[in-house]
Short mmCIF file of C-alpha atoms and ligand atoms in Angstrom, two decimals:
data_model
loop_
_atom_site.label_atom_id
_atom_site.label_comp_id
_atom_site.label_asym_id
_atom_site.label_seq_id
_atom_site.Cartn_x
_atom_site.Cartn_y
_atom_site.Cartn_z
CA MET A 11 2.29 15.81 -25.57
CA HIS A 12 4.24 12.64 -25.62
CA ILE A 13 5.35 11.88 -21.51
CA SER A 14 7.47 8.85 -20.70
CA VAL A 15 7.24 7.08 -17.04
CA ILE A 16 10.20 4.57 -16.01
CA GLY A 17 9.88 1.72 -13.98
CA SER A 18 6.42 -0.50 -14.52
CA GLY A 19 5.45 -1.05 -10.61
CA TYR A 20 2.45 -0.31 -9.21
CA VAL A 21 3.01 3.51 -9.25
CA GLY A 22 4.95 3.49 -12.31
CA LEU A 23 2.18 1.40 -14.54
CA VAL A 24 -0.86 2.84 -12.66
CA THR A 25 0.63 6.19 -13.91
CA ALA A 26 1.54 5.82 -17.12
CA ALA A 27 -1.68 3.81 -17.44
CA CYS A 28 -3.69 7.06 -16.46
CA PHE A 29 -2.09 9.64 -17.94
CA ALA A 30 -3.01 7.54 -21.46
CA GLU A 31 -6.71 7.62 -20.69
CA PHE A 32 -6.24 11.21 -19.93
CA GLY A 33 -5.10 11.35 -23.85
CA LEU A 34 -1.02 11.36 -23.94
CA GLN A 35 1.29 8.84 -25.23
CA VAL A 36 2.95 7.31 -23.05
CA THR A 37 5.68 5.38 -23.20
CA CYS A 38 6.62 3.08 -20.33
CA MET A 39 10.11 2.35 -19.92
CA ASP A 40 11.77 -0.77 -17.82
CA GLN A 41 15.16 -2.21 -17.68
CA ASP A 42 13.54 -5.78 -17.03
CA PRO A 43 13.15 -6.71 -20.77
CA ARG A 44 10.51 -10.06 -18.98
CA ARG A 45 7.73 -7.49 -17.28
CA ILE A 46 7.72 -5.37 -20.74
CA ALA A 47 7.61 -9.01 -23.07
CA ALA A 48 4.62 -10.05 -20.09
CA LEU A 49 3.20 -6.15 -20.57
CA GLU A 50 3.50 -6.72 -24.09
CA SER A 51 1.13 -9.22 -24.24
CA GLY A 52 -1.48 -7.91 -22.26
CA GLU A 53 0.05 -9.37 -18.59
CA ILE A 54 0.06 -7.22 -15.78
CA PRO A 55 2.05 -8.06 -13.65
CA PHE A 56 0.47 -7.70 -10.00
CA TYR A 57 -3.34 -7.44 -9.31
CA GLU A 58 -4.93 -4.31 -8.79
CA PRO A 59 -8.40 -3.87 -9.51
CA GLY A 60 -8.97 -2.44 -13.55
CA LEU A 61 -5.62 -2.01 -14.44
CA HIS A 62 -5.52 -4.96 -17.18
CA ASP A 63 -8.72 -3.28 -18.64
CA LEU A 64 -7.27 0.11 -18.83
CA VAL A 65 -4.11 -0.64 -19.76
CA GLY A 66 -5.55 -3.09 -22.50
CA LYS A 67 -7.54 0.28 -23.18
CA GLY A 68 -4.08 2.85 -23.66
CA ARG A 69 -2.31 0.01 -26.11
CA GLN A 70 -5.17 -0.42 -28.08
CA ALA A 71 -5.67 3.70 -28.44
CA GLY A 72 -2.17 3.62 -29.28
CA ARG A 73 -1.33 5.58 -26.42
CA LEU A 74 0.28 3.72 -24.05
CA THR A 75 3.54 2.02 -25.49
CA PHE A 76 6.07 -0.31 -23.76
CA THR A 77 10.16 -0.81 -23.92
CA THR A 78 12.93 -1.44 -22.59
CA ASN A 79 14.63 0.80 -24.61
CA LEU A 80 16.22 4.11 -22.28
CA THR A 81 17.37 6.36 -25.07
CA GLN A 82 14.35 5.90 -27.09
CA ALA A 83 11.96 6.82 -23.53
CA VAL A 84 13.78 10.26 -22.74
CA GLU A 85 13.87 10.52 -26.61
CA GLN A 86 10.94 11.17 -27.14
CA ALA A 87 9.23 12.56 -24.10
CA LEU A 88 8.99 15.93 -22.51
CA VAL A 89 8.16 15.35 -19.34
CA ILE A 90 9.78 12.05 -17.73
CA PHE A 91 8.62 10.70 -14.74
CA ILE A 92 10.32 8.31 -12.43
CA ALA A 93 8.57 5.31 -10.71
CA VAL A 94 11.41 2.79 -9.90
CA GLY A 95 11.80 1.22 -6.43
CA THR A 96 13.03 2.97 -3.37
CA PRO A 97 13.64 0.17 -1.02
CA PRO A 98 14.19 0.11 2.79
CA ARG A 99 17.43 0.09 4.26
CA ASP A 100 17.98 -1.90 7.71
CA ASP A 101 18.55 1.09 8.94
CA GLY A 102 15.49 2.42 7.87
CA SER A 103 17.04 4.72 5.23
CA VAL A 104 16.45 4.49 1.70
CA ASP A 105 17.80 3.19 -0.73
CA LEU A 106 18.54 5.47 -3.72
CA SER A 107 20.79 3.55 -6.26
CA ALA A 108 17.52 3.16 -8.31
CA ILE A 109 16.29 6.38 -8.49
CA GLU A 110 20.40 7.20 -8.87
CA ALA A 111 20.81 5.48 -11.90
CA VAL A 112 17.83 6.66 -14.19
CA ALA A 113 18.60 10.21 -13.40
CA THR A 114 22.79 9.49 -14.77
CA GLY A 115 20.95 7.78 -17.39
CA ILE A 116 18.25 9.94 -17.87
CA GLY A 117 21.13 12.64 -18.26
CA ARG A 118 23.53 10.95 -20.62
CA GLU A 119 20.54 10.59 -23.59
CA MET A 120 19.22 14.52 -23.27
CA THR A 121 19.74 16.39 -25.81
CA SER A 122 16.64 19.09 -25.14
CA TYR A 123 14.78 20.88 -22.82
CA LYS A 124 13.24 18.16 -20.57
CA VAL A 125 11.27 18.19 -16.71
CA ILE A 126 11.90 15.35 -14.63
CA VAL A 127 9.86 14.01 -12.46
CA THR A 128 10.43 12.18 -9.38
CA LYS A 129 6.49 9.98 -8.03
CA SER A 130 8.58 7.90 -6.28
CA THR A 131 8.16 8.81 -2.86
CA VAL A 132 11.70 10.05 -1.30
CA PRO A 133 13.37 11.90 1.28
CA VAL A 134 14.19 15.44 1.53
CA GLY A 135 16.86 17.13 -0.40
CA THR A 136 16.78 13.87 -3.11
CA GLY A 137 15.51 16.41 -5.81
CA ARG A 138 18.34 18.22 -5.23
CA GLN A 139 20.28 15.06 -5.63
CA VAL A 140 18.56 14.45 -8.78
CA ILE A 141 19.34 17.88 -10.74
CA SER A 142 23.37 17.43 -9.35
CA TRP A 143 23.15 13.82 -10.72
CA ILE A 144 21.88 14.80 -14.18
CA GLU A 145 23.96 17.64 -14.48
CA SER A 146 27.00 15.78 -13.60
CA SER A 147 26.30 13.07 -16.52
CA LEU A 148 24.74 15.33 -19.64
CA ARG A 149 26.77 14.99 -22.49
CA GLU A 150 26.28 18.31 -23.94
CA PRO A 151 24.36 21.61 -21.67
CA VAL A 152 21.13 21.07 -21.93
CA ARG A 153 18.20 22.91 -20.06
CA PHE A 154 16.32 20.81 -17.41
CA ASP A 155 13.80 20.71 -14.77
CA VAL A 156 13.02 18.62 -11.75
CA VAL A 157 9.85 18.04 -10.13
CA SER A 158 8.70 16.43 -6.93
CA ASN A 159 5.31 15.04 -7.97
CA PRO A 160 4.22 12.64 -5.20
CA GLU A 161 1.96 9.83 -5.69
CA PHE A 162 -0.80 9.34 -3.02
CA LEU A 163 -2.76 6.35 -4.51
CA ARG A 164 -3.67 3.03 -2.30
CA GLU A 165 -3.16 -0.51 -3.55
CA GLY A 166 -6.86 -1.54 -4.46
CA SER A 167 -8.34 1.82 -5.41
CA ALA A 168 -5.20 3.37 -6.96
CA ILE A 169 -7.02 4.22 -10.03
CA GLU A 170 -9.67 5.93 -8.71
CA ASP A 171 -7.00 7.88 -6.52
CA PHE A 172 -4.78 9.01 -9.82
CA ILE A 173 -8.54 10.32 -11.24
CA ARG A 174 -9.88 11.35 -8.64
CA PRO A 175 -7.41 12.32 -6.35
CA ASN A 176 -7.54 15.23 -3.40
CA ARG A 177 -5.47 16.90 -4.28
CA VAL A 178 -2.27 17.21 -6.36
CA VAL A 179 1.42 18.20 -5.40
CA LEU A 180 3.96 19.58 -7.18
CA GLY A 181 6.82 20.84 -5.68
CA ALA A 182 9.20 22.64 -8.03
CA GLU A 183 12.01 25.53 -8.31
CA ARG A 184 10.40 27.39 -11.90
CA ASP A 185 7.02 28.11 -13.48
CA GLU A 186 7.85 26.54 -16.65
CA SER A 187 7.74 23.49 -15.14
CA VAL A 188 4.71 23.87 -13.39
CA ALA A 189 2.78 25.38 -16.37
CA ILE A 190 4.07 21.66 -18.19
CA LEU A 191 2.74 19.61 -15.61
CA LYS A 192 -0.38 21.44 -14.64
CA ASP A 193 -1.39 20.96 -18.47
CA LEU A 194 -0.60 16.98 -18.06
CA TYR A 195 -3.55 17.02 -15.25
CA GLN A 196 -5.63 19.31 -17.25
CA PRO A 197 -8.89 17.10 -16.34
CA LEU A 198 -8.51 17.47 -12.83
CA TYR A 199 -9.39 21.22 -13.55
CA LEU A 200 -12.95 19.49 -14.53
CA ILE A 201 -13.34 18.16 -11.17
CA GLU A 202 -11.87 21.40 -9.46
CA THR A 203 -8.59 19.55 -7.47
CA PRO A 204 -6.85 21.86 -5.76
CA ILE A 205 -3.70 22.00 -6.79
CA VAL A 206 -0.68 22.54 -4.33
CA VAL A 207 2.54 24.29 -6.23
CA THR A 208 5.62 24.37 -3.21
CA SER A 209 9.45 24.00 -2.92
CA LEU A 210 11.05 20.23 -4.02
CA GLU A 211 11.34 19.73 -0.41
CA THR A 212 8.62 20.86 0.84
CA ALA A 213 7.07 18.50 -1.66
CA GLU A 214 9.27 15.69 -0.71
CA LEU A 215 8.00 16.00 3.05
CA ILE A 216 4.51 16.35 2.32
CA LYS A 217 4.42 12.85 1.20
CA TYR A 218 5.79 11.21 4.94
CA ALA A 219 4.25 13.95 6.74
CA SER A 220 0.64 12.57 5.35
CA ASN A 221 1.60 9.19 5.27
CA THR A 222 3.03 9.47 9.05
CA PHE A 223 -0.38 11.17 10.06
CA LEU A 224 -2.60 8.35 8.66
CA ALA A 225 -0.20 5.82 10.83
CA THR A 226 0.19 7.81 13.89
CA LYS A 227 -3.90 7.16 13.17
CA ILE A 228 -4.06 3.81 12.85
CA SER A 229 -1.98 3.23 15.44
CA PHE A 230 -3.62 5.20 18.29
CA ILE A 231 -6.39 3.52 17.52
CA ASN A 232 -4.95 0.25 17.71
CA GLU A 233 -4.25 1.54 20.93
CA MET A 234 -7.40 2.16 22.58
CA SER A 235 -8.78 -0.66 21.48
CA VAL A 236 -6.60 -2.78 23.90
CA LEU A 237 -7.96 0.12 26.91
CA CYS A 238 -11.05 -0.47 25.00
CA GLU A 239 -11.04 -4.21 26.02
CA GLN A 240 -9.74 -3.68 29.53
CA VAL A 241 -12.78 -1.26 30.26
CA GLY A 242 -15.31 -2.39 28.45
CA ALA A 243 -15.83 -0.03 25.63
CA ASP A 244 -16.65 -0.23 22.20
CA VAL A 245 -13.84 0.96 19.66
CA ARG A 246 -15.76 0.96 17.04
CA LEU A 247 -18.27 3.24 18.70
CA VAL A 248 -15.67 5.68 20.00
CA ALA A 249 -13.76 5.52 16.90
CA LYS A 250 -17.77 6.53 15.04
CA ALA A 251 -17.80 9.35 17.29
CA MET A 252 -14.15 10.89 17.66
CA GLY A 253 -14.86 10.12 13.46
CA LEU A 254 -17.84 12.80 13.77
CA ASP A 255 -15.48 15.65 15.20
CA GLY A 256 -14.71 16.89 11.50
CA ARG A 257 -11.69 18.13 12.97
CA ILE A 258 -10.53 14.56 13.46
CA GLY A 259 -12.74 12.80 10.33
CA SER A 260 -13.50 9.21 11.07
CA LYS A 261 -11.48 7.91 7.99
CA PHE A 262 -8.65 5.66 8.79
CA LEU A 263 -10.07 4.46 12.86
CA HIS A 264 -10.78 1.41 12.50
CA ALA A 265 -8.67 -0.94 14.59
CA GLY A 266 -7.14 -3.97 13.36
CA PRO A 267 -3.84 -6.13 13.11
CA GLY A 268 -1.52 -3.28 12.74
CA TYR A 269 -0.48 -1.64 9.36
CA GLY A 270 0.90 -3.22 6.95
CA GLY A 271 1.79 -2.42 3.12
CA SER A 272 4.60 -1.43 0.68
CA CYS A 273 4.57 2.30 2.08
CA PHE A 274 3.09 3.19 6.12
CA PRO A 275 5.87 1.29 7.48
CA LYS A 276 8.56 2.14 5.04
CA ASP A 277 7.43 5.54 4.81
CA VAL A 278 7.29 6.34 8.60
CA ASP A 279 10.56 4.23 9.02
CA ALA A 280 11.91 6.44 6.54
CA LEU A 281 11.00 9.52 8.70
CA VAL A 282 12.22 8.98 11.84
CA ALA A 283 15.85 8.33 10.15
CA THR A 284 15.58 12.00 7.89
CA GLY A 285 14.63 12.63 11.93
CA LYS A 286 18.06 11.35 12.95
CA GLU A 287 19.90 12.50 9.98
CA HIS A 288 18.91 16.08 10.95
CA ARG A 289 19.06 15.62 14.64
CA CYS A 290 14.73 16.18 14.67
CA GLU A 291 13.28 13.29 17.82
CA MET A 292 10.23 12.52 15.81
CA GLY A 293 8.81 10.69 18.16
CA ILE A 294 5.24 10.49 17.59
CA ALA A 295 6.40 8.71 14.39
CA LYS A 296 8.80 6.36 16.50
CA ALA A 297 6.06 5.71 19.05
CA ALA A 298 3.46 4.55 16.15
CA VAL A 299 6.56 2.42 14.27
CA ASP A 300 6.46 0.57 18.48
CA ALA A 301 3.06 0.31 18.97
CA ASN A 302 2.35 -1.04 15.01
CA VAL A 303 4.89 -3.85 16.28
CA ARG A 304 3.18 -4.81 19.84
CA GLN A 305 -0.31 -4.53 18.13
CA LYS A 306 0.74 -8.12 16.27
CA THR A 307 2.28 -9.44 19.00
CA ARG A 308 -0.72 -8.64 20.74
CA MET A 309 -2.93 -10.69 17.99
CA VAL A 310 -1.02 -13.76 18.62
CA GLU A 311 -1.23 -13.26 22.37
CA LYS A 312 -5.54 -13.32 21.79
CA ILE A 313 -5.39 -15.96 19.68
CA ARG A 314 -3.78 -17.92 22.30
CA THR A 315 -5.52 -17.39 24.52
CA ALA A 316 -8.62 -17.42 22.99
CA LEU A 317 -7.08 -21.36 21.42
CA GLY A 318 -5.63 -21.96 25.91
CA ASP A 319 -2.20 -23.40 23.80
CA LEU A 320 -1.01 -22.56 19.86
CA ASN A 321 1.07 -26.34 20.31
CA ASN A 322 0.35 -28.38 17.79
CA LYS A 323 -2.79 -26.05 16.73
CA ARG A 324 -4.35 -26.38 13.28
CA ILE A 325 -6.14 -22.73 12.71
CA GLY A 326 -7.72 -21.40 9.67
CA VAL A 327 -6.16 -18.11 8.10
CA LEU A 328 -8.80 -15.91 6.38
CA GLY A 329 -6.71 -13.27 4.86
CA LEU A 330 -3.29 -13.21 3.58
CA SER A 331 -2.68 -9.84 2.41
CA PHE A 332 -1.76 -6.78 3.63
CA LYS A 333 -5.31 -5.61 2.91
CA PRO A 334 -8.52 -6.34 0.62
CA ASN A 335 -8.83 -5.98 -3.14
CA THR A 336 -4.78 -6.99 -4.07
CA SER A 337 -2.13 -9.57 -4.10
CA ASP A 338 0.54 -7.54 -2.42
CA ILE A 339 1.36 -9.41 1.15
CA ARG A 340 4.23 -6.88 1.50
CA GLU A 341 4.47 -5.55 5.64
CA SER A 342 1.49 -7.89 5.44
CA PRO A 343 0.04 -8.54 9.26
CA SER A 344 -1.53 -12.02 8.57
CA ILE A 345 1.97 -13.13 7.19
CA ALA A 346 3.65 -11.47 10.43
CA ILE A 347 1.23 -12.89 12.30
CA ILE A 348 1.32 -16.67 10.98
CA ARG A 349 4.69 -16.93 11.09
CA LEU A 350 4.71 -16.05 14.94
CA LEU A 351 1.79 -18.65 15.30
CA LEU A 352 4.16 -20.87 13.06
CA LYS A 353 7.07 -20.49 15.82
CA GLU A 354 4.82 -21.36 18.21
CA GLY A 355 4.28 -25.14 16.58
CA ALA A 356 0.97 -23.77 15.31
CA HIS A 357 -0.31 -25.38 12.07
CA ILE A 358 -2.30 -22.56 9.46
CA GLN A 359 -4.63 -23.55 6.85
CA ALA A 360 -5.39 -20.08 5.06
CA TYR A 361 -6.71 -18.72 1.83
CA ASP A 362 -7.01 -15.49 0.11
CA PRO A 363 -8.35 -14.72 -3.59
CA GLU A 364 -5.57 -13.23 -4.38
CA ALA A 365 -2.94 -13.32 -2.85
CA MET A 366 -1.96 -16.90 -3.13
CA ARG A 367 1.01 -17.33 -4.91
CA GLU A 368 3.13 -14.55 -3.22
CA THR A 369 1.80 -16.32 -0.55
CA ALA A 370 3.39 -20.12 -1.32
CA GLN A 371 7.05 -18.35 -2.75
CA GLN A 372 7.79 -17.14 0.66
CA LEU A 373 6.10 -19.21 2.82
CA PRO A 374 6.03 -22.89 1.26
CA GLU A 375 5.33 -24.51 4.53
CA LEU A 376 0.93 -23.14 4.98
CA LYS A 377 -1.47 -25.18 3.46
CA LEU A 378 -2.91 -23.18 0.88
CA CYS A 379 -7.29 -23.75 0.63
CA SER A 380 -9.08 -24.08 -2.54
CA ASP A 381 -12.10 -21.10 -0.39
CA SER A 382 -12.84 -19.80 2.23
CA TYR A 383 -14.62 -23.11 3.87
CA GLU A 384 -11.92 -24.99 3.26
CA VAL A 385 -9.70 -22.90 5.99
CA SER A 386 -12.30 -24.51 8.58
CA VAL A 387 -12.13 -28.14 8.41
CA ASP A 388 -11.09 -29.73 11.21
CA ALA A 389 -9.29 -26.16 12.51
CA ASP A 390 -9.24 -25.23 16.10
CA ALA A 391 -9.75 -21.83 15.21
CA ILE A 392 -10.82 -19.73 12.29
CA VAL A 393 -8.80 -16.39 12.10
CA LEU A 394 -10.17 -13.00 9.96
CA ALA A 395 -7.34 -11.53 8.98
CA THR A 396 -7.99 -9.27 6.07
CA GLU A 397 -11.24 -8.31 5.49
CA TRP A 398 -11.95 -9.20 1.55
CA ASN A 399 -15.45 -8.52 1.11
CA GLN A 400 -16.48 -11.73 0.62
CA PHE A 401 -15.28 -12.75 4.35
CA ARG A 402 -18.30 -10.94 4.95
CA ASN A 403 -21.15 -12.79 4.55
CA LEU A 404 -19.87 -16.21 5.30
CA ASP A 405 -22.05 -19.28 5.28
CA LEU A 406 -21.32 -19.71 9.37
CA GLU A 407 -23.17 -22.38 10.11
CA ARG A 408 -20.86 -24.20 7.76
CA ILE A 409 -18.39 -23.09 9.29
CA LYS A 410 -19.28 -23.64 12.21
CA THR A 411 -20.28 -27.12 11.60
CA GLN A 412 -17.25 -27.79 10.11
CA LEU A 413 -14.60 -26.43 13.32
CA ARG A 414 -13.66 -28.55 15.69
CA THR A 415 -14.55 -26.36 18.18
CA PRO A 416 -16.94 -23.10 17.55
CA ILE A 417 -13.83 -20.42 18.19
CA PHE A 418 -14.07 -17.38 15.42
CA ILE A 419 -11.18 -14.37 15.87
CA ASP A 420 -12.13 -11.14 14.06
CA LEU A 421 -9.15 -9.07 14.11
CA ARG A 422 -11.08 -6.72 11.07
CA ASN A 423 -14.51 -6.45 13.54
CA VAL A 424 -16.04 -7.67 10.38
CA TYR A 425 -19.29 -9.48 12.59
CA GLN A 426 -21.23 -8.83 15.39
CA PRO A 427 -20.77 -10.17 19.32
CA ALA A 428 -23.90 -10.34 20.58
CA ARG A 429 -24.66 -12.49 16.70
CA MET A 430 -22.22 -14.80 16.59
CA ALA A 431 -22.83 -15.71 20.44
CA LYS A 432 -25.90 -16.34 19.64
CA MET A 433 -24.84 -18.36 16.92
CA GLY A 434 -22.86 -20.37 19.06
CA PHE A 435 -19.04 -19.04 18.53
CA GLN A 436 -16.58 -17.96 20.87
CA TYR A 437 -15.74 -14.75 19.05
CA TRP A 438 -12.96 -13.03 19.53
CA SER A 439 -12.38 -9.53 18.34
CA ILE A 440 -10.55 -6.31 18.48
CA GLY A 441 -11.75 -3.23 20.92
CA ARG A 442 -14.72 -4.81 21.40
CA PRO A 443 -15.52 -7.42 25.10
CA SER A 444 -15.83 -11.06 23.57
CA LEU A 445 -18.97 -12.65 24.69
CA PRO A 446 -19.18 -15.93 25.15
CA PRO A 447 -21.48 -18.63 22.97
CA ALA A 448 -25.04 -18.21 24.57
C1 UDX B 165 -1.02 4.27 1.44
C2 UDX B 165 -1.51 5.45 1.23
O1 UDX B 165 -3.22 5.46 1.77
C3 UDX B 165 -1.39 6.33 0.47
O2 UDX B 165 -2.07 7.20 -0.39
C4 UDX B 165 0.02 6.40 -0.43
O3 UDX B 165 0.27 6.42 -1.54
C5 UDX B 165 0.72 4.52 0.00
O4 UDX B 165 -0.04 3.69 0.59
P1 UDX B 165 -1.69 1.56 0.81
O5 UDX B 165 -0.70 1.18 1.28
O6 UDX B 165 -2.47 1.11 -0.67
O7 UDX B 165 -2.16 3.37 1.08
O8 UDX B 165 -2.79 1.13 1.59
P2 UDX B 165 -4.18 1.96 3.09
O9 UDX B 165 -5.21 1.50 2.49
O10 UDX B 165 -3.92 3.26 3.50
O11 UDX B 165 -3.56 1.53 3.58
C6 UDX B 165 -2.50 1.01 4.83
C7 UDX B 165 -3.20 -0.39 5.94
O12 UDX B 165 -3.58 0.37 7.00
C8 UDX B 165 -3.10 -1.46 5.95
O13 UDX B 165 -2.72 -2.10 6.02
C9 UDX B 165 -4.62 -1.31 6.49
O14 UDX B 165 -5.46 -2.43 6.74
C10 UDX B 165 -4.50 -0.27 7.46
N1 UDX B 165 -4.89 0.10 7.84
C11 UDX B 165 -5.46 1.51 7.22
C12 UDX B 165 -6.28 -0.06 9.17
O15 UDX B 165 -5.55 -0.99 9.79
N2 UDX B 165 -7.21 1.06 9.44
C13 UDX B 165 -7.66 1.96 8.81
O16 UDX B 165 -8.95 2.38 9.54
C14 UDX B 165 -6.95 2.21 7.67
#
């Protein structure tokens, strides 16, 4: 079967490469000629483990091709995935102009039956709008179906998430389109992936409900971490014991500097905005957002307390991306904290394995270091902001010798307080008592 994916961003490219891996003929279309030229020469515009090889494999097998031509992308495919950006507006609502432009374009080009699938995260009601945008741009009467098939990919493990998902959600109006979509996901039957078939509206809401619930879980444990610090409890053990209750589950209970990335912040805001539009108070979602904002300020307070004063202090920061295994710094807590520290007169020197280019563009005043160790040279403290694997086994003796004062602030609870104190560090972490150096 031939399918097309419109949009070669994160979701679009992963979707295209994985469906090609499933044996389908895939055309990936983007209106940006530079992006398509780069993809055609084997360049991937962002870092995602395994994606470079998977795109290369699909191209070599002749199953994955790139184009800027929408006519071609529509003509060839029975199924067209829309995976374009849905950026937030200032009020938290979602800007659907790219979806509208693509839907209208598809309608104009359609000459035979197509299934149009929204992969992008779109607010409830968008599927119906897509139907009317397509209908109003058709040049001749053509049958079509619209399906909502939200993606649940995590950056850094997107390919694994696509190939071995927990579930596939299909929101559709007619059985014919569901049968076609089920065919595309045929390889997942072998691993008995549940497929949830619902209405368009339900599918759209499932995505927001899932992301908001996960964000709330993180905000909950982050708030607990503050209480833990006050009463001398250990949030890691609180989370561990909570997680052993099968009704709660152990995932997404790691206390840290707050959630970031391109999905959680935007999706929780969008759910609040949708609630407002339908006069339905989303109080828990709002509280999760507020707690997340507070968490970042608290991290700065923690650093201030450790250092006494921030003005003119030199702080080494390990990790800039919003989480490990990605070059993405969108809504990264590390970047937000750095901005606040800079405002208070601190000098920052930082290192990240993949996100240096992106950070240099956004924060030119930052001193970027060539490795994990340069970050500690002559610094008053070191802050571990993103838990890349290579920061889990640092040569701590070397860091201690290079630091002006042995202050280690671990915002991801990577190290053990007792061991750090024994090594002579003033060690600060999240939701655990900070121990003085032994
Ligand atoms: C998320 C969803 O997991 C995914 O299903 C959806 O499609 C897109 O949004 P992603 O943004 O790639 O994926 O990252 P994720 O691994 O979910 O982490 C999001 C943020 O939460 C990161 O900033 C991470 O550091 C933080 N986090 C996660 C915590 O602070 N604690 C946790 O226990 C888990």
